[in-house]
mmCIF file of C-alpha atoms and ligand atoms in Angstrom:
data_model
loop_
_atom_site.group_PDB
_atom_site.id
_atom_site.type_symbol
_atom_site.label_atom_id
_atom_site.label_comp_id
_atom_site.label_asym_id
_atom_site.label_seq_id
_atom_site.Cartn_x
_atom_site.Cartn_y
_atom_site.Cartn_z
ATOM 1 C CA UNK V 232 10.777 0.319 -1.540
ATOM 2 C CA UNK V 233 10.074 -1.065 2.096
ATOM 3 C CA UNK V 234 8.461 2.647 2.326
ATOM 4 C CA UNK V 235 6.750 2.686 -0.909
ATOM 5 C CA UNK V 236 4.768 -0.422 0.229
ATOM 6 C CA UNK V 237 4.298 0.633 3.827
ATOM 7 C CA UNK V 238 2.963 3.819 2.824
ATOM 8 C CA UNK V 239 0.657 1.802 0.263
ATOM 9 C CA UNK V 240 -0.678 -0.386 2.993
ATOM 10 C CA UNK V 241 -1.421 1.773 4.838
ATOM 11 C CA UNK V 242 -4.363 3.195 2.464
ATOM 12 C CA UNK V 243 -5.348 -0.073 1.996
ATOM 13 C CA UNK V 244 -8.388 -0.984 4.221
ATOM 14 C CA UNK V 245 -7.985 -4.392 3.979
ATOM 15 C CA UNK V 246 -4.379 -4.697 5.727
ATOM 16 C CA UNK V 247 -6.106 -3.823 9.275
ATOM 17 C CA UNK V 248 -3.112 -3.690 11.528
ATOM 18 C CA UNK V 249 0.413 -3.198 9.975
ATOM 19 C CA UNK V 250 3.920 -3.364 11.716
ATOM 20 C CA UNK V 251 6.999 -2.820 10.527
ATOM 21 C CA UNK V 252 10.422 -3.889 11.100
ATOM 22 C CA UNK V 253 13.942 -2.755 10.139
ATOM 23 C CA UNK V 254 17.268 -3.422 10.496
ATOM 24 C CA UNK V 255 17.636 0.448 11.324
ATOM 25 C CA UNK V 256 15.097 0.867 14.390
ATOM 26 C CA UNK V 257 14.509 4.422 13.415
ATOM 27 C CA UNK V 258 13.767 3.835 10.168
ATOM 28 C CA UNK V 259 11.289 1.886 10.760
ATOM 29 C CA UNK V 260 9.916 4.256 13.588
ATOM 30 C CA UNK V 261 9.673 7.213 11.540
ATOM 31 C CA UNK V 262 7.608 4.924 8.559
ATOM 32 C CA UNK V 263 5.401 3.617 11.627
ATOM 33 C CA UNK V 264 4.778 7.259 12.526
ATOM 34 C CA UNK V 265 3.888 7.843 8.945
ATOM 35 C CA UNK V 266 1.139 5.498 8.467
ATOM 36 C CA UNK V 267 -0.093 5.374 12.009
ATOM 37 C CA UNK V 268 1.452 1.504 11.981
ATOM 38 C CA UNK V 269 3.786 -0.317 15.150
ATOM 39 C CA UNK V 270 7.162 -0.110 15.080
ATOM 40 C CA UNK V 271 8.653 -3.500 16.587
ATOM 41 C CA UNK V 272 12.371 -4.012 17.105
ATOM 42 C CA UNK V 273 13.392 -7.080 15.596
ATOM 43 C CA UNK V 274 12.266 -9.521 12.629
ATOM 44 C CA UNK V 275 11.777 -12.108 14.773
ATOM 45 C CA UNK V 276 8.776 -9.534 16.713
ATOM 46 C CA UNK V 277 7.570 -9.689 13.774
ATOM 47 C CA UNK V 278 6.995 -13.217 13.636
ATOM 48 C CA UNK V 279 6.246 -13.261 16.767
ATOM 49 C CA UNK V 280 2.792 -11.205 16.745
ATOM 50 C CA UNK V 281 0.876 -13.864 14.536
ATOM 51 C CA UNK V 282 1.424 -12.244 10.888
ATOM 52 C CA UNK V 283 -1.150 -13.307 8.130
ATOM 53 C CA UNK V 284 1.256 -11.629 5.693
ATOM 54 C CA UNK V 285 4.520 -9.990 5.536
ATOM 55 C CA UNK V 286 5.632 -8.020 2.591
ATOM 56 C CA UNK V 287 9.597 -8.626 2.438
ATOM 57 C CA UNK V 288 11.921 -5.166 0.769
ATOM 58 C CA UNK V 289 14.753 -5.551 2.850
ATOM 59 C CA UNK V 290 18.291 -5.163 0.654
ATOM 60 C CA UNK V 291 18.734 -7.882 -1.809
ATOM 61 C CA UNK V 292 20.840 -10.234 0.707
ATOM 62 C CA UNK V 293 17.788 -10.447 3.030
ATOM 63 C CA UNK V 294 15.515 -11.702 1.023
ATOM 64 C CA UNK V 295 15.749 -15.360 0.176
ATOM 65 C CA UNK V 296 16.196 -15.599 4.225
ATOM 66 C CA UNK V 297 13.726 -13.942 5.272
ATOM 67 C CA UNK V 298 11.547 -15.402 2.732
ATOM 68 C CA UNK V 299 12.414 -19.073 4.273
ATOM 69 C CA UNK V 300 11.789 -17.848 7.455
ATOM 70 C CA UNK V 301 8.033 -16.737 6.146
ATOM 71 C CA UNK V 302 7.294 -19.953 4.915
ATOM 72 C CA UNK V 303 8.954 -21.917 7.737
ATOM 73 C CA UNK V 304 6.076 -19.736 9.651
ATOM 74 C CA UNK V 305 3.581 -20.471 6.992
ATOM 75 C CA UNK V 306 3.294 -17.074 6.417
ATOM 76 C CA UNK V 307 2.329 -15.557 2.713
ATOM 77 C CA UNK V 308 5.287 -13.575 1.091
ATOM 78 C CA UNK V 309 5.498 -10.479 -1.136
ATOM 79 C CA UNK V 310 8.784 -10.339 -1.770
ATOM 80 C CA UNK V 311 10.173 -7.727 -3.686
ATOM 81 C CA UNK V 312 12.773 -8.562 -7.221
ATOM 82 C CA UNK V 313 15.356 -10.435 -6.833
ATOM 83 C CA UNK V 314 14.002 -13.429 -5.010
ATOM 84 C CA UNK V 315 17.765 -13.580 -4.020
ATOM 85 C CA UNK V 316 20.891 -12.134 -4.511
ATOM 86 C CA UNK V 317 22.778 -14.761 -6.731
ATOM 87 C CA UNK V 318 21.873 -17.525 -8.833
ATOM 88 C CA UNK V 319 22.981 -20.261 -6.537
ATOM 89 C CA UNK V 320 20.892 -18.797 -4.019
ATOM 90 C CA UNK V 321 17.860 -18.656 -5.903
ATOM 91 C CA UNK V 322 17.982 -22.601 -7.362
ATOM 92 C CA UNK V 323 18.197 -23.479 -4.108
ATOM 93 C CA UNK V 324 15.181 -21.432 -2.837
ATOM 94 C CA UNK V 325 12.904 -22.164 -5.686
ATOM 95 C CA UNK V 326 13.451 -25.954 -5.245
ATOM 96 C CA UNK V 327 12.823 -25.587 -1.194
ATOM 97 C CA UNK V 328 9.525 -23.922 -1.788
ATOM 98 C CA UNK V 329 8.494 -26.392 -4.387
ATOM 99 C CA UNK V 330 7.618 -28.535 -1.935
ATOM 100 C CA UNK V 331 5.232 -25.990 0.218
ATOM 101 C CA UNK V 332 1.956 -24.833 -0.410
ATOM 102 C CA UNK V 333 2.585 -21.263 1.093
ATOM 103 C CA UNK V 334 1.995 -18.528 -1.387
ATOM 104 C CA UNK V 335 5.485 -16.608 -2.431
ATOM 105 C CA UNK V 336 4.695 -13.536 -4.890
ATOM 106 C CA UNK V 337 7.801 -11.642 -6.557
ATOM 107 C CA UNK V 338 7.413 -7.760 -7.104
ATOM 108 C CA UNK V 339 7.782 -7.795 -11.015
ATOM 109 C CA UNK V 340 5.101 -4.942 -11.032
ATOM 110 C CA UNK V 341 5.710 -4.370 -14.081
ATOM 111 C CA UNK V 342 2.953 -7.304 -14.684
ATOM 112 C CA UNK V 343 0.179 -5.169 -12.856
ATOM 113 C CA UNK V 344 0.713 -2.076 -15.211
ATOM 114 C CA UNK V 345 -2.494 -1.602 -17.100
ATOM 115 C CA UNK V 346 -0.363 -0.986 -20.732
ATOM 116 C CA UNK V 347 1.862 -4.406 -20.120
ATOM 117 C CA UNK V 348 -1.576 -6.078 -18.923
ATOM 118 C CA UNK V 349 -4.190 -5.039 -21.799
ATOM 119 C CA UNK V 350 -1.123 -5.951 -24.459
ATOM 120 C CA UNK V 351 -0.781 -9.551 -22.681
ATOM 121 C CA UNK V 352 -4.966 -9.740 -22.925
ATOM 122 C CA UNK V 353 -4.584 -8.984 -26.859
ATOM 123 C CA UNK V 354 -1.374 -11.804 -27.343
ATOM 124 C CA UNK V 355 -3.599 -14.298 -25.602
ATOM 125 C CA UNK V 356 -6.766 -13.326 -27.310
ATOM 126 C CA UNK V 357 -4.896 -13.523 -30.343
ATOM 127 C CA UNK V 358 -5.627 -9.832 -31.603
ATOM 128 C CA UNK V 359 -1.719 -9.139 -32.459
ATOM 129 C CA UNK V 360 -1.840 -12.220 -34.715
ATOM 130 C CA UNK V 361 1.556 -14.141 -34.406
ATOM 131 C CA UNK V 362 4.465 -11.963 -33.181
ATOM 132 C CA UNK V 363 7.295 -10.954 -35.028
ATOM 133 C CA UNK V 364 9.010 -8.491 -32.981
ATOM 134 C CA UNK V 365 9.118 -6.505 -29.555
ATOM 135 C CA UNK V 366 11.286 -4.057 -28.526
ATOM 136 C CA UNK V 367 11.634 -2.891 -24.777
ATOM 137 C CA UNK V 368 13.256 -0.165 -23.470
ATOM 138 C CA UNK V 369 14.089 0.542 -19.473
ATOM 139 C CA UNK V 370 15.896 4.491 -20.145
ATOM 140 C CA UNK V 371 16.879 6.294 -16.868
ATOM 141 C CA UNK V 372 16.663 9.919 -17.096
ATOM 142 C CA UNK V 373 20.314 9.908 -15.066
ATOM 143 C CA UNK V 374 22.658 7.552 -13.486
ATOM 144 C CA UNK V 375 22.824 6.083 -9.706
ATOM 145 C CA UNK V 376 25.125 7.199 -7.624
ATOM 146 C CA UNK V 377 28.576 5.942 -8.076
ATOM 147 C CA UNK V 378 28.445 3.898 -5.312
ATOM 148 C CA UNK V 379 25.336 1.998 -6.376
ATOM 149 C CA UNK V 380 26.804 0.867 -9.624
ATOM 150 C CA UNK V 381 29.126 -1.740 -7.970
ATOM 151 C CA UNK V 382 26.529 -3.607 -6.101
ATOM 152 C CA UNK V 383 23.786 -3.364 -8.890
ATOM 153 C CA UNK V 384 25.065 -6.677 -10.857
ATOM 154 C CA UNK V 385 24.885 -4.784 -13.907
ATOM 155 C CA UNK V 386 22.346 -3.130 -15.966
ATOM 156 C CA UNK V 387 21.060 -6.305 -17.347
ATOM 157 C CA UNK V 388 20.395 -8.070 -13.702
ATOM 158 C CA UNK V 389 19.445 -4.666 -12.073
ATOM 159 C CA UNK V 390 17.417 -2.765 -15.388
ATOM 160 C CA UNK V 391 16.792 -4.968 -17.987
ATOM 161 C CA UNK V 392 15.442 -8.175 -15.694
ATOM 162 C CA UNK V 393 12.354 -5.767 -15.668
ATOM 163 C CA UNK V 394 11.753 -6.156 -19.142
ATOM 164 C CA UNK V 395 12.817 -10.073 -19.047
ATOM 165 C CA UNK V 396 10.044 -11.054 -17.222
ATOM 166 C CA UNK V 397 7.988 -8.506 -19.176
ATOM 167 C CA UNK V 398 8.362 -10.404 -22.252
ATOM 168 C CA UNK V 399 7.426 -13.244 -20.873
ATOM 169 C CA UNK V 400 4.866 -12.293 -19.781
ATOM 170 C CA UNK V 401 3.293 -10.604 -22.179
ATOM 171 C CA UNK V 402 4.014 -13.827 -24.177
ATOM 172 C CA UNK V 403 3.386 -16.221 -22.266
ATOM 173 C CA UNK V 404 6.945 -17.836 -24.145
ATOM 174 C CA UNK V 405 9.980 -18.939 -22.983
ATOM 175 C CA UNK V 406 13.441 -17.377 -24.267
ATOM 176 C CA UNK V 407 15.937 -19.498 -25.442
ATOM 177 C CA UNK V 408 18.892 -17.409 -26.467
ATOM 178 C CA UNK V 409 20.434 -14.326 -25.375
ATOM 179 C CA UNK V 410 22.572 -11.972 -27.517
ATOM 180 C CA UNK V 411 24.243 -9.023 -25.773
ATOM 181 C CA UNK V 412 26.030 -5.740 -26.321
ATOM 182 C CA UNK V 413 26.995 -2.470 -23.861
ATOM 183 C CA UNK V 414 28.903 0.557 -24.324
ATOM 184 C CA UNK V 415 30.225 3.377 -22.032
ATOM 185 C CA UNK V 416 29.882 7.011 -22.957
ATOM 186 C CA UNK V 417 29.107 8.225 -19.943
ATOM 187 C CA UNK V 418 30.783 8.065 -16.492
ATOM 188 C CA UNK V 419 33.829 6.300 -16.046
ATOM 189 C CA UNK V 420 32.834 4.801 -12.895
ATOM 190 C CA UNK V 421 30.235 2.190 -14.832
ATOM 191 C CA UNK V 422 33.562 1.196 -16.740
ATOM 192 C CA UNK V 423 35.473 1.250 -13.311
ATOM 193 C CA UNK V 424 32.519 -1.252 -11.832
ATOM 194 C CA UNK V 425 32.810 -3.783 -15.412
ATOM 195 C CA UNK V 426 28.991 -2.399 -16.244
ATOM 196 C CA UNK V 427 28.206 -0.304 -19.112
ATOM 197 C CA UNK V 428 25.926 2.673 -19.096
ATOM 198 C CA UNK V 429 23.976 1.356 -22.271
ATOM 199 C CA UNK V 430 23.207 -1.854 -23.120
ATOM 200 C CA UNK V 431 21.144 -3.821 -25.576
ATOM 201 C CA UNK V 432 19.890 -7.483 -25.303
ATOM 202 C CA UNK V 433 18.528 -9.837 -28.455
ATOM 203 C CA UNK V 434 16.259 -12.216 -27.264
ATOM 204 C CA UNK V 435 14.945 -15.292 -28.965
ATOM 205 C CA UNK V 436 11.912 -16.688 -27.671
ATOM 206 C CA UNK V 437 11.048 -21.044 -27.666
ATOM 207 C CA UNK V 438 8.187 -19.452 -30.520
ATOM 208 C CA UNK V 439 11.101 -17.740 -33.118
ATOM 209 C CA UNK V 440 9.773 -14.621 -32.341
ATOM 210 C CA UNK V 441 12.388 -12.100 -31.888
ATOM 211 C CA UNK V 442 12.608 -9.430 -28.859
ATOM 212 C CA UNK V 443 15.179 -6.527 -28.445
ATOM 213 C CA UNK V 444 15.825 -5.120 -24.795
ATOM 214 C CA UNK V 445 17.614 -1.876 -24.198
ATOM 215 C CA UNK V 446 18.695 -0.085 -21.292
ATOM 216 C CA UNK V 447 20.544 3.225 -20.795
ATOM 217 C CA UNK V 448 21.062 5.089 -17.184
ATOM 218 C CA UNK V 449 21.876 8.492 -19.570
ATOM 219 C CA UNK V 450 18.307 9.190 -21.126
ATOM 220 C CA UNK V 451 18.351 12.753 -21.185
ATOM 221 C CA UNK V 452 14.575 13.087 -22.559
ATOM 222 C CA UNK V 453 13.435 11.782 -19.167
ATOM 223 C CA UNK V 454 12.451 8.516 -17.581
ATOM 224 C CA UNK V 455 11.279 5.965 -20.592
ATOM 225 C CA UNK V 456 9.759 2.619 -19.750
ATOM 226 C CA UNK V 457 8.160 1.103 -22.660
ATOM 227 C CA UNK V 458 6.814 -2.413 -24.351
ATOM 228 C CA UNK V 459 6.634 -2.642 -28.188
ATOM 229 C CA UNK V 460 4.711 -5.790 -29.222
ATOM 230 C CA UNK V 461 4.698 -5.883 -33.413
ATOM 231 C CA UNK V 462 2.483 -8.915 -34.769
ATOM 232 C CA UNK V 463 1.655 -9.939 -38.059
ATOM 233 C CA UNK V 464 -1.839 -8.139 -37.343
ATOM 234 C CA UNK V 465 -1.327 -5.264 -35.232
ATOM 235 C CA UNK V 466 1.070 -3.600 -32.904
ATOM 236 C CA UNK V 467 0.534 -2.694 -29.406
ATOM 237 C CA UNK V 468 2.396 -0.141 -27.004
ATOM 238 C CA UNK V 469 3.066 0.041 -23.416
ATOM 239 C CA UNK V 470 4.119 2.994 -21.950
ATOM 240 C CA UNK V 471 3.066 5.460 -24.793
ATOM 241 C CA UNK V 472 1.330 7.878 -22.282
ATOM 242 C CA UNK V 473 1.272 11.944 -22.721
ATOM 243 C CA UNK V 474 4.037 11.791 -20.062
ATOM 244 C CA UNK V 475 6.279 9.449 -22.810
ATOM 245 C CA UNK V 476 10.049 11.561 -23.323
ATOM 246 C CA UNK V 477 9.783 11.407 -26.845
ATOM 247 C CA UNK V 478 9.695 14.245 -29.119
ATOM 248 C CA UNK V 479 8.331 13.737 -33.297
ATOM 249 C CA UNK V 480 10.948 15.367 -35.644
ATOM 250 C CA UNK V 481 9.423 16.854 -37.770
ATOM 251 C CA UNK V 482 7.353 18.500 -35.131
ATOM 252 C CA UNK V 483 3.662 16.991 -35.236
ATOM 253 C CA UNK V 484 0.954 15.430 -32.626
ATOM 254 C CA UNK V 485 3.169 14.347 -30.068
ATOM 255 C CA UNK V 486 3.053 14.221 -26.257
ATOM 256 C CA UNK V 487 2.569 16.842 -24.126
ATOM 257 C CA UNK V 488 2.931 15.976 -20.482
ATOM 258 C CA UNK V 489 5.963 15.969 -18.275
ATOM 259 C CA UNK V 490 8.088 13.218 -18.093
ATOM 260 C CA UNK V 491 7.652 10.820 -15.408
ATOM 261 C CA UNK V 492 10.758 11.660 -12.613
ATOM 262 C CA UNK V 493 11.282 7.897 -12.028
ATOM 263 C CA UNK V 494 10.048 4.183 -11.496
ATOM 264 C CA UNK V 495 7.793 5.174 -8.725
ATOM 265 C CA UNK V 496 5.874 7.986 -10.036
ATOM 266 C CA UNK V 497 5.526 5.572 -13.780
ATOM 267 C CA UNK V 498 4.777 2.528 -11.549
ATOM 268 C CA UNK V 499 2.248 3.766 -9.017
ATOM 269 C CA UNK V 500 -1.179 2.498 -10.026
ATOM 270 C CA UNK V 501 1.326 -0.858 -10.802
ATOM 271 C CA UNK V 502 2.719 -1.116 -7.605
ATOM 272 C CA UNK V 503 -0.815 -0.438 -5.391
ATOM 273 C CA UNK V 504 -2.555 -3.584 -7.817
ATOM 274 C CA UNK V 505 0.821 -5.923 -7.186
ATOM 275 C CA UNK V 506 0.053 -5.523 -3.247
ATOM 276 C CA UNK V 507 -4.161 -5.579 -3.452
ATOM 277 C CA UNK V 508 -3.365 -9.093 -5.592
ATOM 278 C CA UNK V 509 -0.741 -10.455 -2.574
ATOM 279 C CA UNK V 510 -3.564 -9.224 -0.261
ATOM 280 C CA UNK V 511 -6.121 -11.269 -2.024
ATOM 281 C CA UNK V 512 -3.093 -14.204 -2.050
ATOM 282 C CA UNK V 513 -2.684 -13.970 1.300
ATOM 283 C CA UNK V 514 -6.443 -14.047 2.035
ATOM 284 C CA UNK V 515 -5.999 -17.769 0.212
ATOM 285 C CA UNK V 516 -8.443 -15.796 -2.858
ATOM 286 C CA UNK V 517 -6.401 -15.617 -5.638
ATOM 287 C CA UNK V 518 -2.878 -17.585 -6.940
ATOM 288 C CA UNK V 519 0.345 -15.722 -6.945
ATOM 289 C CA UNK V 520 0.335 -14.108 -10.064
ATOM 290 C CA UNK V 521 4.387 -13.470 -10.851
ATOM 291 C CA UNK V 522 6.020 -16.712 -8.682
ATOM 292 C CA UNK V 523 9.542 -17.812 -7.165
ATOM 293 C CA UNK V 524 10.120 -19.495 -10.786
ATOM 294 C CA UNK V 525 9.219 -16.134 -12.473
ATOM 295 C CA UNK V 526 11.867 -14.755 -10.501
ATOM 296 C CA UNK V 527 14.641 -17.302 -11.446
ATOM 297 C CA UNK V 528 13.504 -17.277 -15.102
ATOM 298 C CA UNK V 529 14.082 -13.561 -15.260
ATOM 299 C CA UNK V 530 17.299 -13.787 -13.304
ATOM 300 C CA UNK V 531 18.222 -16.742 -15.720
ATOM 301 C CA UNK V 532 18.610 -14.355 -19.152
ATOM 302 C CA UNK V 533 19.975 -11.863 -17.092
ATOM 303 C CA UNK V 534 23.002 -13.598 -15.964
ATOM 304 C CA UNK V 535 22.632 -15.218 -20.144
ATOM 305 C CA UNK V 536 22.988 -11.415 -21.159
ATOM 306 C CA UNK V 537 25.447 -10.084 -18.843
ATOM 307 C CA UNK V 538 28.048 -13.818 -19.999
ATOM 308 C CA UNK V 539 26.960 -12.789 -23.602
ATOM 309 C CA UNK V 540 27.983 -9.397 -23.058
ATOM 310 C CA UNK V 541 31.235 -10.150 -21.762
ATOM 311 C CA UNK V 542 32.122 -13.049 -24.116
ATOM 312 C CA UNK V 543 30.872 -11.258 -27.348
ATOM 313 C CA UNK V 544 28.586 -14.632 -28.154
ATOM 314 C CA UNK V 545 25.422 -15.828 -27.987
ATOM 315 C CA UNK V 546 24.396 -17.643 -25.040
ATOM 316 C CA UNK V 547 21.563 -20.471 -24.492
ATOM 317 C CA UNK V 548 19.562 -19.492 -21.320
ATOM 318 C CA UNK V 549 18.910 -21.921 -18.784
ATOM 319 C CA UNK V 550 15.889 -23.676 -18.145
ATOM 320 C CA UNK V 551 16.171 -23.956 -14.458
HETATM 321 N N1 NAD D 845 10.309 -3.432 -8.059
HETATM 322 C C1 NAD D 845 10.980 -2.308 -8.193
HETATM 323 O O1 NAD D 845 10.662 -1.479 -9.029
HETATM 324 C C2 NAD D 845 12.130 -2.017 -7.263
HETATM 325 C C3 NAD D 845 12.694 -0.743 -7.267
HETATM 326 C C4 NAD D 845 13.724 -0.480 -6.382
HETATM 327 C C5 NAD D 845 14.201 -1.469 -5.540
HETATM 328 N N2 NAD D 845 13.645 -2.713 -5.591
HETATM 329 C C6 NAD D 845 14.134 -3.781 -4.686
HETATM 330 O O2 NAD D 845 13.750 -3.441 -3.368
HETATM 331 C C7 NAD D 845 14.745 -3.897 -2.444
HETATM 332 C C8 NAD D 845 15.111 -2.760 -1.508
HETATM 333 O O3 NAD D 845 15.691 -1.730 -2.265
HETATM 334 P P1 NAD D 845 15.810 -0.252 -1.664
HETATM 335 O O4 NAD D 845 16.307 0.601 -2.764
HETATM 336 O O5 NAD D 845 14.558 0.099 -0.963
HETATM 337 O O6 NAD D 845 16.993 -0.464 -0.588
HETATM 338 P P2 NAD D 845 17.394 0.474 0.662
HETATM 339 O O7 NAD D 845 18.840 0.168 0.928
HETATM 340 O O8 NAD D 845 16.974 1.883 0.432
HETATM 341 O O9 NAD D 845 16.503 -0.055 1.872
HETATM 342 C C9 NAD D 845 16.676 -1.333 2.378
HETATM 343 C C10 NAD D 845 16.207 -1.352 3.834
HETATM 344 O O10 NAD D 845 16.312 -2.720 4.310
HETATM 345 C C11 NAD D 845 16.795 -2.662 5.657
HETATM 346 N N3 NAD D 845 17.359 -3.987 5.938
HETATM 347 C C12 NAD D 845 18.508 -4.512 5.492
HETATM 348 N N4 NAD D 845 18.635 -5.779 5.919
HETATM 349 C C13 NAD D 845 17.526 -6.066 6.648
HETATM 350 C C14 NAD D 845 17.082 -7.211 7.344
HETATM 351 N N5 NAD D 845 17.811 -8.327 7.376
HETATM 352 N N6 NAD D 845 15.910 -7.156 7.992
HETATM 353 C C15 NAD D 845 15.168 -6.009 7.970
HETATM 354 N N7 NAD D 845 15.539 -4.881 7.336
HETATM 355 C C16 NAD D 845 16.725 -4.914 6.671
HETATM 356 C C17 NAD D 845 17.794 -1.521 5.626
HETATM 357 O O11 NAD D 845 18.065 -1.060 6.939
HETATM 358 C C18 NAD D 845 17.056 -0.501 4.766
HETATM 359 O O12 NAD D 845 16.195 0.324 5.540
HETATM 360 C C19 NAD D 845 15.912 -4.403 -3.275
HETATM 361 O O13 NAD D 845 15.901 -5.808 -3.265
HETATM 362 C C20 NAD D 845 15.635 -3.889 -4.670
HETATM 363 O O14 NAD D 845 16.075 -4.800 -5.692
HETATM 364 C C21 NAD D 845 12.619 -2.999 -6.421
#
């Protein structure tokens, strides 16, 4: 991701000077080289050089340090999902930077996808009328590799938080309850790890309204990322493109387009608005538009699905 964003930057004529830093020097050396951007050796160059913005993708573990360290610099933050690696973790950092005025953004991107952005427009503007039902799906077209599946915290913390924050967004509600299911068809080494290949998450938002959440790593079709929202006067899609993996049976109008190979190629146009907003954030023009306390509230019905998955009950999701 740290490359996705460099590489991003680096087209984006109002980050004038970029460096980059990494805890593998050559890593960063060979982005630098990339993007015509400085290399520097350390993290702590980095805050050395007088940043007006640092855009954090480390591993997971980095982040809610070197976040800290951005705002003990006053320095804005991007910071890519999850704020931090564990719940504890990420209480604690959303209370600390309640009490700064330095501008943290999350990389939910998912919020700066034109489909997931026109449907929350039409909620808001009340076009949908009230909502009854949405159904999101995060499919992977194959599985990590084994050794991924371990440190992912499950598909509900590593796919389905996407579509947590989704909902809420799109929404603008808070959910309440969690009900969750998984199965394993597939590999044995998502059953080895206590994950499940497949699983599926009912939601109940503070509203009634009722949301579904699935998530597979086996969708052979190809890469499927979408947002149903159903209301009591229209329905609205995101993610029903001609490059959608689904095929009509019976045969009929249907589309045509190759699949997309993965979150980056489905994501692009997303991921280039998410860092032109922080740059406007960081310029002090705009507000953070997906926050710290996005982040926990996401992370907060993940770790509701992933108990309710293991306990076979519904589970209340946490406020804070
Ligand atoms: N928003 C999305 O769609 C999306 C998609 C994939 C990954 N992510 C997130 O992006 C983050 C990075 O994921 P990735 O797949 O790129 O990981 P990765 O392991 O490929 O890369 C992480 C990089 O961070 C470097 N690093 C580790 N600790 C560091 C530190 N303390 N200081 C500086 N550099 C350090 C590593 O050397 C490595 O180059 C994760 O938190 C992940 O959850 C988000």
């Amino acid at each position: 991701m740290g490359m996705v964003h460099a590489r991003m930057l680096g087209r984006l004529p109002e980050a004038e000077q970029i460096l980059i830093a990494d805890l593998d020097p050559a890593r960063a050396q060979a982005v630098a080289d990339e993007i015509g951007a400085k290399a520097v050796a350390t993290v702590d160059d980095l805050f050395a050089s007088g940043l007006d913005a640092i855009v954090v993708a480390a591993v997971t573990p980095a982040h809610d340090g070197l976040v800290r360290r951005a705002v003990g610099h006053r320095v804005p933050v991007f910071c890519e999902k999850p704020l931090a690696a564990d719940l504890a973790s990420s209480r604690a950092l959303v209370a600390d930077l309640a009490a700064t005025d330095v501008p943290v953004q999350v990389g939910f991107q998912r919020r700066f996808d034109p489909g997931y952005l026109a449907i929350r427009d039409a909620v808001r503007a009340g076009e949908l009328g009230w909502l009854h039902t949405l159904r999101a799906c995060t499919s992977d077209a194959a599985p990590p590799h084994a050794s991924y599946v371990p440190t992912s915290g499950g598909i509900f913390r590593d796919c389905s938080v996407h579509d947590f924050d989704a909902i809420r967004f799109v929404t603008g509600r808070e959910v309440v309850e969690v009900y969750a299911t998984g199965a394993n068809r597939g590999d044995a080494f998502f059953t080895e790890a206590s994950d499940v290949d497949t699983g599926m998450a009912l939601l109940t938002l503070d509203d009634g309204t009722l949301a579904v959440c699935t998530a597979t790593r086996y969708n052979g079709a190809g890469y499927d990322v979408r947002l149903e929202v159903c209301g009591s006067k229209n329905t609205l899609v995101a993610g029903l493109d001609d490059r959608a993996p689904l095929i009509a049976a019976p045969a009929s109008s249907q589309p045509t387009g190759e699949p997309y190979p993965g979150f980056l190629e489905r994501f692009a146009l997303a991921y280039e608005a998410e860092l032109r907003a922080f740059l406007r954030v960081a310029a002090g023009q705009a507000q953070a538009e997906c926050t710290a306390h996005d982040s926990l509230a996401a992370m907060l019905i993940a770790e509701a699905a992933t108990e309710s998955r293991i306990t076979g009950k519904p589970v209340a999701v946490s406020r804070t």
